[in-house]
GROMACS .gro file of C-alpha atoms in nm:
model
  192
    1MET     CA    1   7.099   3.902   5.576
    2THR     CA    2   6.938   3.844   5.231
    3HIS     CA    3   6.992   3.557   4.989
    4SER     CA    4   7.134   3.637   4.656
    5ASP     CA    5   6.844   3.451   4.497
    6SER     CA    6   6.569   3.666   4.657
    7ASN     CA    7   6.515   4.014   4.776
    8HIS     CA    8   6.327   3.922   5.088
    9VAL     CA    9   6.490   3.814   5.408
   10LYS     CA   10   6.442   3.449   5.494
   11GLU     CA   11   6.409   3.491   5.866
   12LEU     CA   12   6.146   3.367   6.108
   13LEU     CA   13   6.000   3.583   6.388
   14PRO     CA   14   6.124   3.465   6.737
   15GLU     CA   15   5.786   3.311   6.823
   16GLN     CA   16   5.777   3.125   6.484
   17ARG     CA   17   6.130   2.998   6.548
   18GLU     CA   18   6.041   2.886   6.898
   19GLY     CA   19   5.723   2.711   6.786
   20LEU     CA   20   5.900   2.534   6.508
   21LEU     CA   21   6.185   2.410   6.732
   22GLN     CA   22   5.916   2.274   6.977
   23THR     CA   23   5.736   2.095   6.693
   24LEU     CA   24   6.066   1.948   6.559
   25LYS     CA   25   6.179   1.840   6.902
   26ALA     CA   26   5.846   1.670   6.982
   27ARG     CA   27   5.857   1.491   6.637
   28PHE     CA   28   6.220   1.391   6.689
   29GLU     CA   29   6.147   1.242   7.038
   30LYS     CA   30   5.827   1.062   6.911
   31ASN     CA   31   6.016   0.893   6.621
   32MET     CA   32   6.347   0.783   6.761
   33ASN     CA   33   6.360   0.490   6.520
   34ARG     CA   34   6.443   0.742   6.240
   35HIS     CA   35   6.760   0.878   6.413
   36GLN     CA   36   6.905   0.634   6.663
   37GLY     CA   37   7.223   0.762   6.823
   38LEU     CA   38   7.146   1.130   6.754
   39ASP     CA   39   7.056   1.381   7.024
   40TRP     CA   40   6.827   1.676   6.995
   41ALA     CA   41   7.047   1.930   7.177
   42SER     CA   42   7.317   1.905   6.912
   43ILE     CA   43   7.066   1.938   6.633
   44GLN     CA   44   6.894   2.236   6.799
   45ALA     CA   45   7.236   2.413   6.845
   46LYS     CA   46   7.307   2.354   6.473
   47LEU     CA   47   6.972   2.491   6.372
   48GLU     CA   48   7.007   2.806   6.591
   49ALA     CA   49   7.348   2.869   6.425
   50HIS     CA   50   7.185   2.840   6.078
   51THR     CA   51   6.862   3.034   6.087
   52GLU     CA   52   6.816   3.018   5.710
   53LYS     CA   53   6.777   2.645   5.747
   54LEU     CA   54   6.503   2.701   6.008
   55TRP     CA   55   6.323   2.914   5.747
   56SER     CA   56   6.337   2.620   5.497
   57LEU     CA   57   6.215   2.380   5.771
   58HIS     CA   58   5.932   2.614   5.848
   59GLU     CA   59   5.836   2.611   5.475
   60MET     CA   60   5.854   2.227   5.477
   61GLU     CA   61   5.627   2.226   5.784
   62LYS     CA   62   5.389   2.488   5.652
   63THR     CA   63   5.323   2.284   5.336
   64GLY     CA   64   5.251   1.957   5.528
   65GLY     CA   65   5.594   1.789   5.506
   66GLU     CA   66   5.647   1.707   5.872
   67PRO     CA   67   6.023   1.730   5.844
   68ASP     CA   68   6.235   1.508   6.074
   69VAL     CA   69   6.605   1.413   6.110
   70VAL     CA   70   6.682   1.091   5.922
   71ASP     CA   71   7.062   1.084   5.922
   72TYR     CA   72   7.393   1.251   6.013
   73ASP     CA   73   7.671   1.286   5.758
   74ASP     CA   74   8.002   1.220   5.934
   75LYS     CA   75   8.205   1.367   5.639
   76THR     CA   76   8.032   1.704   5.636
   77GLY     CA   77   7.902   1.714   6.000
   78GLU     CA   78   7.549   1.791   5.870
   79TYR     CA   79   7.217   1.659   5.993
   80ILE     CA   80   6.983   1.544   5.716
   81PHE     CA   81   6.612   1.617   5.730
   82TYR     CA   82   6.345   1.454   5.501
   83ASP     CA   83   5.975   1.520   5.474
   84CYS     CA   84   5.827   1.239   5.687
   85SER     CA   85   5.455   1.305   5.649
   86ALA     CA   86   5.259   0.973   5.602
   87GLU     CA   87   5.139   1.102   5.256
   88SER     CA   88   5.299   1.333   5.005
   89PRO     CA   89   5.279   1.686   5.153
   90LYS     CA   90   4.934   1.838   5.088
   91GLY     CA   91   5.058   2.187   5.030
   92ARG     CA   92   5.275   2.072   4.736
   93ARG     CA   93   5.042   1.864   4.532
   94SER     CA   94   4.888   1.906   4.183
   95VAL     CA   95   5.230   2.036   4.054
   96CYS     CA   96   5.407   1.917   3.738
   97TYR     CA   97   5.778   1.841   3.745
   98ASP     CA   98   5.965   2.155   3.635
   99ARG     CA   99   5.930   2.500   3.461
  100GLU     CA  100   5.988   2.361   3.117
  101ALA     CA  101   5.702   2.104   3.174
  102LEU     CA  102   5.473   2.386   3.306
  103GLU     CA  103   5.541   2.603   3.010
  104SER     CA  104   5.485   2.315   2.761
  105ARG     CA  105   5.123   2.283   2.876
  106LYS     CA  106   4.879   2.458   2.652
  107GLU     CA  107   4.582   2.453   2.882
  108HIS     CA  108   4.482   2.341   3.236
  109LYS     CA  109   4.825   2.444   3.368
  110PRO     CA  110   4.898   2.361   3.735
  111GLN     CA  111   4.982   2.644   3.972
  112ASN     CA  112   5.345   2.543   4.018
  113ASN     CA  113   5.618   2.290   3.957
  114ALA     CA  114   5.806   2.073   4.195
  115ILE     CA  115   6.161   2.173   4.107
  116GLU     CA  116   6.100   2.553   4.145
  117MET     CA  117   5.887   2.514   4.458
  118ALA     CA  118   6.170   2.309   4.620
  119ALA     CA  119   6.426   2.566   4.520
  120ALA     CA  120   6.215   2.852   4.660
  121MET     CA  121   6.201   2.659   4.989
  122GLY     CA  122   6.569   2.603   4.999
  123ILE     CA  123   6.540   2.222   4.974
  124GLU     CA  124   6.616   1.947   4.721
  125LEU     CA  125   6.375   1.690   4.587
  126LEU     CA  126   6.453   1.345   4.724
  127THR     CA  127   6.628   1.112   4.473
  128GLU     CA  128   6.491   0.766   4.414
  129GLU     CA  129   6.769   0.625   4.638
  130GLN     CA  130   6.683   0.877   4.925
  131TYR     CA  131   6.312   0.791   4.880
  132ARG     CA  132   6.388   0.420   4.925
  133GLU     CA  133   6.596   0.502   5.238
  134LEU     CA  134   6.300   0.698   5.379
  135GLN     CA  135   6.068   0.402   5.313
  136LYS     CA  136   6.296   0.186   5.541
  137LEU     CA  137   6.191   0.415   5.829
  138GLY     CA  138   5.818   0.359   5.783
  139ASN     CA  139   5.534   0.326   5.542
  140PHE     CA  140   5.496   0.643   5.337
  141ASP     CA  141   5.272   0.737   5.029
  142LEU     CA  142   5.029   0.449   5.075
  143LYS     CA  143   4.759   0.658   4.903
  144SER     CA  144   4.966   0.937   4.738
  145SER     CA  145   5.280   0.950   4.531
  146SER     CA  146   5.584   1.184   4.521
  147TRP     CA  147   5.795   1.327   4.234
  148VAL     CA  148   6.157   1.240   4.283
  149LYS     CA  149   6.464   1.397   4.121
  150THR     CA  150   6.470   1.276   3.757
  151PRO     CA  151   6.786   1.170   3.586
  152ASP     CA  152   6.878   1.404   3.297
  153ASN     CA  153   6.852   1.133   3.031
  154ILE     CA  154   6.488   1.068   3.121
  155ARG     CA  155   6.405   1.434   3.155
  156LYS     CA  156   6.559   1.517   2.812
  157LEU     CA  157   6.311   1.279   2.661
  158GLY     CA  158   6.016   1.441   2.822
  159GLY     CA  159   5.964   1.214   3.122
  160ALA     CA  160   5.992   1.250   3.500
  161ILE     CA  161   5.984   0.988   3.770
  162PHE     CA  162   5.779   0.940   4.089
  163CYS     CA  163   5.758   0.690   4.364
  164ASP     CA  164   5.499   0.550   4.599
  165ARG     CA  165   5.438   0.242   4.819
  166ARG     CA  166   5.167  -0.011   4.723
  167TYR     CA  167   5.127  -0.382   4.817
  168ASP     CA  168   5.410  -0.325   5.085
  169THR     CA  169   5.652  -0.256   4.795
  170VAL     CA  170   5.822   0.078   4.694
  171PHE     CA  171   5.759   0.142   4.323
  172MET     CA  172   5.935   0.392   4.091
  173TYR     CA  173   5.748   0.484   3.783
  174HIS     CA  174   5.719   0.757   3.513
  175ASN     CA  175   5.493   1.019   3.365
  176GLY     CA  176   5.527   1.299   3.118
  177ALA     CA  177   5.694   1.576   3.324
  178GLU     CA  178   5.400   1.808   3.245
  179SER     CA  179   5.148   1.586   3.416
  180TYR     CA  180   5.009   1.657   3.760
  181TYR     CA  181   4.771   1.489   3.997
  182ALA     CA  182   4.583   1.577   4.311
  183ALA     CA  183   4.755   1.296   4.491
  184ARG     CA  184   5.107   1.366   4.386
  185GLY     CA  185   5.336   1.618   4.552
  186PHE     CA  186   5.708   1.592   4.630
  187ARG     CA  187   5.929   1.522   4.932
  188GLY     CA  188   6.242   1.709   5.001
  189SER     CA  189   6.565   1.699   5.191
  190LEU     CA  190   6.758   1.962   5.379
  191ARG     CA  191   7.108   1.949   5.523
  192VAL     CA  192   7.193   2.140   5.828
   0.00000   0.00000   0.00000
């Protein structure tokens, strides 16, 4: 029951699982525009069959991500969850981009970095393309911003990219990967 990348079991207690499923169901029903044509019963059955995914959704929820279903992949038969909180998840802010960036800072190091936090949660950072898809479902990050998966060529040169929404437009921009801000976190995706 353990994951090869950790020695602790990524399992929720029955009452945590029940509470999370109720929260996810309520959010699903309240935001039908995000997942037209999908039904909750099928999603819940899939989640109950993959309890390690429930653990990841619990981590997304716990850090303020408000995960919700945004798509279904016909090829793989997987439901796709994104963090749908109005602003970048509060429990994941003030982080630089990755471990290398964290180690490059001489002083005032942030507590963590986006890439390792996401990996520990069992999720992936949204790509710029996924971020733009999310923004078609509502208005997100009007006051905050979110790191997104940075292409290797940019990262090799020391940069990382982030996105936000201002002036009713989605912007992609850059920073040094070692930078971090109180209003910048990251959004993730999870396939179930």
